[in-house]
Amino acid sequence: MFHFEERSPRQAPFWSTVSDSRSHCVPTIAPTRWPYKNAQGIPTFLNSSWPPDLPHTASLVPFTYPNMSVFHSTMQPPNLKSQLDTARGQGLTQTAILQHWLHRHEIPFVFSAAKAALRNALIVGLDVEWYEHDATCITEVGVSILDPRFITDRASAWNVLKSSINYHARIKSTAHMVNSDFCAGYPEEFQFGKTTFVDMEEAKNMLRHSFIRFDVRGRPRPIIFVGHAVENDVKMIKQRFGLDIFSLGVVVATIDTQVLAAENGLVSGPKKLKLSQLLAKFRITEPYLHNGGNDIFCTMIAALLIALPYPPEFNSAAYDSLKKHLQAHSKIIYGTEIFCTTCDSTRHTAEYCRAIVRCDHCASTPQRREMANTHKTEKCPEAVKNAARASIESSATNSVTLRYPCPCPRCIESPDPKRHELEFAYSHLESDCVYK
């Protein structure tokens, strides 16, 4: 069995034989000497794709476990979750869980096996974006993963984040739908790697593989799920992909940055913060939020900075440096990087598309006739808008729980907990808010 660890080439011998019972003999080749490469020049093993659970700078090396209890813990995720649930009843906070994972403090209330198992957990965060006129149309999925096996420096949150694995996937069937009316979207502005295009089945596989990882004995590893107002994304993933994250049996704890902010005095009472407001607490500005990949990675940043504070005056520079680092080491794991949202070709982008297309809806409407040759009939944005309006008008209750991609800012920031419940906050625009 092969095991992976991040090391520099000079640390990695070409071949090694290890006799210690806690080590494994692994053929090791530095990335520059890797014998197989795919079409993008990415090193591969035995002509397969780059292992998706590796950080993008990892190389195969002999993996030696300094403490077998950490990686070979006998405590399975359901048992660990049970202990953590009990400990929460005794006062265990989300901040304490995250600080334990970061090796800053040890959590009380649980057995040593649970403490070791929790430090072996992966942190997984996800964010989904959907079309503003039809919430059944998922347009983007963003996933960020932190695996303790590949983190060599925990001196600061920024060092930990350098080992992150980040995916930003646009759904091919809805990639032509870009939000602009109610909430500006930026699907082409992923700042922490490369954007890829996937179909729904590929997206589902990406999500499933992000949450179901196995240890060296073939047992599922525990997951700490991170998000910003996580109920939103969990509901959408379940409704649109048929994937119930909490039914997988691997999520042992949930970290919500809204809760972290409250635990650490960044917000008073039940009032909630928008992600941009939370980032501003650390003097970080991201102009391209409402991009699925940017949103979840910025959520990861906020969570780690809350648990592991860093001098605020240096955060902006560290943020820019991290962007460059992750962009330089980004690899394509799922889907394709090139896709035309006009004709669905994987050989060019819409900017260079020369295909002849026609929309019957626009051709039959005098006001939109000039747009008839810019898109296919099945990709007509006006037709989607009209269908959404008709659906809402014909039904007394909207079947879509989360109608808009952005909540009403008046309600989501209200100290009244009933107003920032998802079903209410996402049901109307600020201009239609009854509380204004």
CSV table of N, CA and C in Angstrom, one decimal, residues 200-303:
chain,number,residue,atom,x,y,z
A,200,MET,N,-23.2,16.6,-13.5
A,200,MET,CA,-23.8,16.4,-12.1
A,200,MET,C,-23.2,15.2,-11.5
A,201,GLU,N,-23.0,14.1,-12.3
A,201,GLU,CA,-22.4,12.9,-11.7
A,201,GLU,C,-21.0,13.1,-11.2
A,202,GLU,N,-20.2,13.8,-12.0
A,202,GLU,CA,-18.8,14.1,-11.5
A,202,GLU,C,-18.8,15.0,-10.3
A,203,ALA,N,-19.8,15.9,-10.2
A,203,ALA,CA,-19.8,16.8,-9.0
A,203,ALA,C,-20.2,15.9,-7.8
A,204,LYS,N,-21.1,15.0,-8.0
A,204,LYS,CA,-21.5,14.2,-6.9
A,204,LYS,C,-20.4,13.3,-6.4
A,205,ASN,N,-19.6,12.7,-7.4
A,205,ASN,CA,-18.4,11.9,-7.0
A,205,ASN,C,-17.4,12.8,-6.3
A,206,MET,N,-17.2,14.0,-6.7
A,206,MET,CA,-16.3,14.9,-6.0
A,206,MET,C,-16.7,15.2,-4.6
A,207,LEU,N,-18.0,15.4,-4.4
A,207,LEU,CA,-18.5,15.6,-3.0
A,207,LEU,C,-18.3,14.4,-2.2
A,208,ARG,N,-18.7,13.3,-2.7
A,208,ARG,CA,-18.6,12.0,-2.0
A,208,ARG,C,-17.2,11.7,-1.6
A,209,HIS,N,-16.3,11.8,-2.5
A,209,HIS,CA,-14.9,11.5,-2.2
A,209,HIS,C,-14.3,12.5,-1.3
A,210,SER,N,-14.8,13.7,-1.2
A,210,SER,CA,-14.3,14.7,-0.3
A,210,SER,C,-14.6,14.4,1.1
A,211,PHE,N,-15.7,13.7,1.3
A,211,PHE,CA,-16.2,13.3,2.7
A,211,PHE,C,-15.8,11.9,3.1
A,212,ILE,N,-15.6,11.0,2.1
A,212,ILE,CA,-15.3,9.6,2.5
A,212,ILE,C,-13.9,9.3,2.1
A,213,ARG,N,-13.0,9.4,3.1
A,213,ARG,CA,-11.6,9.1,3.0
A,213,ARG,C,-11.2,7.9,3.9
A,214,PHE,N,-10.3,7.2,3.6
A,214,PHE,CA,-9.9,6.0,4.3
A,214,PHE,C,-8.5,6.1,4.9
A,215,ASP,N,-8.3,5.4,6.1
A,215,ASP,CA,-7.0,5.4,6.7
A,215,ASP,C,-6.2,4.2,6.1
A,216,VAL,N,-5.0,3.9,6.6
A,216,VAL,CA,-4.2,2.9,6.0
A,216,VAL,C,-4.7,1.5,6.2
A,217,ARG,N,-5.7,1.4,7.1
A,217,ARG,CA,-6.4,0.1,7.3
A,217,ARG,C,-7.7,0.0,6.6
A,218,GLY,N,-8.0,0.9,5.8
A,218,GLY,CA,-9.2,0.9,5.0
A,218,GLY,C,-10.4,1.3,5.7
A,219,ARG,N,-10.3,2.0,6.8
A,219,ARG,CA,-11.5,2.4,7.6
A,219,ARG,C,-11.7,3.9,7.3
A,220,PRO,N,-13.0,4.3,7.4
A,220,PRO,CA,-13.3,5.7,7.1
A,220,PRO,C,-12.7,6.7,8.1
A,221,ARG,N,-12.2,7.8,7.7
A,221,ARG,CA,-11.6,8.8,8.6
A,221,ARG,C,-12.6,9.8,9.0
A,222,PRO,N,-12.5,10.3,10.2
A,222,PRO,CA,-13.5,11.3,10.7
A,222,PRO,C,-13.4,12.6,10.0
A,223,ILE,N,-14.5,13.3,9.9
A,223,ILE,CA,-14.5,14.6,9.1
A,223,ILE,C,-15.1,15.7,10.1
A,224,ILE,N,-14.4,16.8,10.1
A,224,ILE,CA,-14.9,18.0,10.7
A,224,ILE,C,-15.4,18.9,9.6
A,225,PHE,N,-16.7,19.1,9.6
A,225,PHE,CA,-17.4,19.9,8.6
A,225,PHE,C,-17.4,21.4,8.9
A,226,VAL,N,-16.9,22.2,8.0
A,226,VAL,CA,-16.8,23.6,8.2
A,226,VAL,C,-17.6,24.4,7.2
A,227,GLY,N,-18.3,25.4,7.6
A,227,GLY,CA,-19.1,26.2,6.7
A,227,GLY,C,-19.5,27.5,7.3
A,228,HIS,N,-20.1,28.4,6.5
A,228,HIS,CA,-20.6,29.7,7.0
A,228,HIS,C,-22.2,29.6,6.8
A,229,ALA,N,-22.9,29.5,7.9
A,229,ALA,CA,-24.3,29.2,7.9
A,229,ALA,C,-24.5,27.8,7.2
A,230,VAL,N,-24.0,26.8,7.7
A,230,VAL,CA,-23.9,25.5,7.0
A,230,VAL,C,-25.2,24.8,6.6
A,231,GLU,N,-26.3,25.2,7.3
A,231,GLU,CA,-27.6,24.5,7.0
A,231,GLU,C,-28.0,24.8,5.5
A,232,ASN,N,-27.6,25.9,5.0
A,232,ASN,CA,-27.9,26.3,3.7
A,232,ASN,C,-27.4,25.3,2.7
A,233,ASP,N,-26.0,25.1,2.7
A,233,ASP,CA,-25.4,24.2,1.8
A,233,ASP,C,-25.8,22.8,1.9
A,234,VAL,N,-26.0,22.3,3.2
A,234,VAL,CA,-26.3,20.9,3.4
A,234,VAL,C,-27.7,20.6,2.8
A,235,LYS,N,-28.6,21.6,2.9
A,235,LYS,CA,-29.9,21.4,2.3
A,235,LYS,C,-29.8,21.3,0.8
A,236,MET,N,-29.1,22.2,0.2
A,236,MET,CA,-29.0,22.2,-1.3
A,236,MET,C,-28.3,21.0,-1.8
A,237,ILE,N,-27.3,20.5,-1.1
A,237,ILE,CA,-26.6,19.3,-1.5
A,237,ILE,C,-27.5,18.1,-1.5
A,238,LYS,N,-28.3,18.0,-0.4
A,238,LYS,CA,-29.2,16.9,-0.3
A,238,LYS,C,-30.3,17.0,-1.3
A,239,GLN,N,-30.9,18.2,-1.6
A,239,GLN,CA,-32.0,18.3,-2.5
A,239,GLN,C,-31.5,18.1,-4.0
A,240,ARG,N,-30.4,18.6,-4.3
A,240,ARG,CA,-29.9,18.6,-5.7
A,240,ARG,C,-29.1,17.4,-6.1
A,241,PHE,N,-28.3,16.9,-5.2
A,241,PHE,CA,-27.4,15.8,-5.5
A,241,PHE,C,-27.8,14.5,-4.8
A,242,GLY,N,-28.8,14.5,-4.0
A,242,GLY,CA,-29.3,13.3,-3.3
A,242,GLY,C,-28.2,12.8,-2.3
A,243,LEU,N,-27.4,13.7,-1.8
A,243,LEU,CA,-26.3,13.3,-0.9
A,243,LEU,C,-26.5,13.9,0.4
A,244,ASP,N,-26.8,13.1,1.4
A,244,ASP,CA,-27.0,13.6,2.8
A,244,ASP,C,-25.7,13.4,3.5
A,245,ILE,N,-25.0,14.5,3.7
A,245,ILE,CA,-23.7,14.5,4.3
A,245,ILE,C,-23.7,13.9,5.7
A,246,PHE,N,-24.7,14.2,6.5
A,246,PHE,CA,-24.7,13.7,7.8
A,246,PHE,C,-25.1,12.3,7.9
A,247,SER,N,-25.6,11.7,6.8
A,247,SER,CA,-26.0,10.3,6.9
A,247,SER,C,-24.8,9.4,6.4
A,248,LEU,N,-23.7,10.0,6.0
A,248,LEU,CA,-22.5,9.2,5.6
A,248,LEU,C,-21.8,8.5,6.8
A,249,GLY,N,-22.1,9.0,8.0
A,249,GLY,CA,-21.5,8.4,9.2
A,249,GLY,C,-20.1,8.8,9.5
A,250,VAL,N,-19.6,9.8,8.8
A,250,VAL,CA,-18.2,10.2,9.0
A,250,VAL,C,-18.0,11.6,9.7
A,251,VAL,N,-19.1,12.4,9.6
A,251,VAL,CA,-19.0,13.8,10.2
A,251,VAL,C,-19.1,13.7,11.7
A,252,VAL,N,-18.0,14.1,12.4
A,252,VAL,CA,-18.0,14.0,13.9
A,252,VAL,C,-18.2,15.3,14.5
A,253,ALA,N,-18.1,16.4,13.8
A,253,ALA,CA,-18.3,17.7,14.4
A,253,ALA,C,-18.5,18.7,13.3
A,254,THR,N,-19.3,19.7,13.6
A,254,THR,CA,-19.6,20.8,12.6
A,254,THR,C,-19.1,22.1,13.2
A,255,ILE,N,-18.3,22.8,12.4
A,255,ILE,CA,-17.8,24.1,12.7
A,255,ILE,C,-18.5,25.2,11.9
A,256,ASP,N,-19.3,26.0,12.5
A,256,ASP,CA,-19.9,27.1,11.7
A,256,ASP,C,-19.3,28.4,12.1
A,257,THR,N,-18.8,29.2,11.1
A,257,THR,CA,-18.1,30.4,11.4
A,257,THR,C,-19.0,31.4,12.1
A,258,GLN,N,-20.3,31.3,11.9
A,258,GLN,CA,-21.2,32.2,12.6
A,258,GLN,C,-21.1,31.9,14.1
A,259,VAL,N,-21.1,30.6,14.5
A,259,VAL,CA,-21.0,30.2,15.9
A,259,VAL,C,-19.6,30.6,16.4
A,260,LEU,N,-18.5,30.4,15.6
A,260,LEU,CA,-17.2,30.7,16.1
A,260,LEU,C,-17.1,32.2,16.4
A,261,ALA,N,-17.7,33.0,15.5
A,261,ALA,CA,-17.7,34.5,15.7
A,261,ALA,C,-18.4,34.9,17.0
A,262,ALA,N,-19.5,34.2,17.3
A,262,ALA,CA,-20.2,34.5,18.6
A,262,ALA,C,-19.4,34.0,19.8
A,263,GLU,N,-18.8,32.8,19.7
A,263,GLU,CA,-18.0,32.3,20.8
A,263,GLU,C,-16.8,33.2,21.2
A,264,ASN,N,-16.3,33.9,20.2
A,264,ASN,CA,-15.1,34.7,20.4
A,264,ASN,C,-15.4,36.2,20.4
A,265,GLY,N,-16.7,36.6,20.6
A,265,GLY,CA,-17.0,38.0,20.8
A,265,GLY,C,-16.9,38.9,19.6
A,266,LEU,N,-17.0,38.3,18.4
A,266,LEU,CA,-16.9,39.1,17.2
A,266,LEU,C,-18.3,39.6,16.8
A,267,VAL,N,-19.3,39.0,17.4
A,267,VAL,CA,-20.7,39.5,17.1
A,267,VAL,C,-21.4,39.3,18.4
A,268,SER,N,-22.4,40.2,18.7
A,268,SER,CA,-23.1,40.1,19.9
A,268,SER,C,-24.5,39.5,19.7
A,269,GLY,N,-24.9,38.7,20.7
A,269,GLY,CA,-26.2,38.1,20.7
A,269,GLY,C,-26.4,37.2,19.5
A,270,PRO,N,-27.6,37.0,19.1
A,270,PRO,CA,-27.9,36.1,18.0
A,270,PRO,C,-27.7,36.7,16.6
A,271,LYS,N,-27.2,37.9,16.5
A,271,LYS,CA,-27.0,38.6,15.2
A,271,LYS,C,-26.0,37.8,14.4
A,272,LYS,N,-26.1,37.7,13.1
A,272,LYS,CA,-25.2,37.0,12.3
A,272,LYS,C,-24.4,38.0,11.4
A,273,LEU,N,-23.3,37.5,10.9
A,273,LEU,CA,-22.4,38.3,10.0
A,273,LEU,C,-22.4,37.7,8.6
A,274,LYS,N,-22.4,38.6,7.7
A,274,LYS,CA,-22.1,38.1,6.3
A,274,LYS,C,-20.6,37.7,6.2
A,275,LEU,N,-20.2,36.9,5.3
A,275,LEU,CA,-18.9,36.5,5.2
A,275,LEU,C,-17.9,37.7,4.9
A,276,SER,N,-18.3,38.6,4.1
A,276,SER,CA,-17.5,39.8,3.9
A,276,SER,C,-17.3,40.6,5.2
A,277,GLN,N,-18.3,40.7,6.0
A,277,GLN,CA,-18.1,41.4,7.3
A,277,GLN,C,-17.2,40.6,8.2
A,278,LEU,N,-17.3,39.3,8.2
A,278,LEU,CA,-16.4,38.5,9.0
A,278,LEU,C,-14.9,38.6,8.6
A,279,LEU,N,-14.7,38.6,7.3
A,279,LEU,CA,-13.3,38.8,6.8
A,279,LEU,C,-12.8,40.2,7.1
A,280,ALA,N,-13.7,41.2,7.1
A,280,ALA,CA,-13.3,42.5,7.4
A,280,ALA,C,-12.7,42.6,8.9
A,281,LYS,N,-13.2,41.8,9.7
A,281,LYS,CA,-12.7,41.7,11.1
A,281,LYS,C,-11.2,41.5,11.1
A,282,PHE,N,-10.7,40.8,10.1
A,282,PHE,CA,-9.3,40.4,10.0
A,282,PHE,C,-8.5,41.3,9.0
A,283,ARG,N,-9.2,42.4,8.5
A,283,ARG,CA,-8.6,43.3,7.5
A,283,ARG,C,-8.4,42.6,6.2
A,284,ILE,N,-9.3,41.7,5.8
A,284,ILE,CA,-9.2,41.0,4.6
A,284,ILE,C,-10.4,41.4,3.7
A,285,THR,N,-10.1,41.7,2.5
A,285,THR,CA,-11.1,42.1,1.5
A,285,THR,C,-11.0,41.2,0.3
A,286,GLU,N,-12.1,40.5,0.0
A,286,GLU,CA,-12.2,39.7,-1.2
A,286,GLU,C,-13.3,40.2,-2.1
A,287,PRO,N,-12.9,40.8,-3.3
A,287,PRO,CA,-13.9,41.4,-4.2
A,287,PRO,C,-14.8,40.4,-4.9
A,288,TYR,N,-14.4,39.1,-4.9
A,288,TYR,CA,-15.1,38.1,-5.7
A,288,TYR,C,-15.7,37.0,-4.9
A,289,LEU,N,-16.5,37.5,-3.9
A,289,LEU,CA,-17.3,36.5,-3.1
A,289,LEU,C,-18.5,36.2,-4.0
A,290,HIS,N,-19.3,35.2,-3.6
A,290,HIS,CA,-20.4,34.6,-4.4
A,290,HIS,C,-19.8,33.9,-5.6
A,291,ASN,N,-18.6,33.4,-5.4
A,291,ASN,CA,-18.0,32.4,-6.2
A,291,ASN,C,-17.8,31.2,-5.3
A,292,GLY,N,-18.3,30.0,-5.6
A,292,GLY,CA,-18.4,28.9,-4.7
A,292,GLY,C,-17.0,28.5,-4.1
A,293,GLY,N,-16.0,28.6,-4.9
A,293,GLY,CA,-14.6,28.2,-4.4
A,293,GLY,C,-14.1,29.3,-3.5
A,294,ASN,N,-14.3,30.5,-3.9
A,294,ASN,CA,-13.8,31.6,-3.0
A,294,ASN,C,-14.5,31.7,-1.7
A,295,ASP,N,-15.8,31.5,-1.7
A,295,ASP,CA,-16.6,31.5,-0.5
A,295,ASP,C,-16.2,30.5,0.5
A,296,ILE,N,-16.0,29.3,0.1
A,296,ILE,CA,-15.6,28.3,1.1
A,296,ILE,C,-14.2,28.4,1.6
A,297,PHE,N,-13.3,28.8,0.7
A,297,PHE,CA,-11.9,28.9,1.2
A,297,PHE,C,-11.8,30.1,2.1
A,298,CYS,N,-12.5,31.2,1.8
A,298,CYS,CA,-12.5,32.4,2.7
A,298,CYS,C,-13.1,32.0,4.0
A,299,THR,N,-14.1,31.1,4.0
A,299,THR,CA,-14.7,30.6,5.3
A,299,THR,C,-13.7,29.8,6.1
A,300,MET,N,-12.9,29.0,5.4
A,300,MET,CA,-11.8,28.3,6.1
A,300,MET,C,-10.8,29.3,6.7
A,301,ILE,N,-10.4,30.3,5.9
A,301,ILE,CA,-9.5,31.3,6.4
A,301,ILE,C,-10.1,32.0,7.7
A,302,ALA,N,-11.3,32.4,7.7
A,302,ALA,CA,-11.9,33.0,8.8
A,302,ALA,C,-11.9,32.1,10.0
A,303,ALA,N,-12.3,30.8,9.8
A,303,ALA,CA,-12.3,29.8,10.9
A,303,ALA,C,-11.0,29.7,11.6
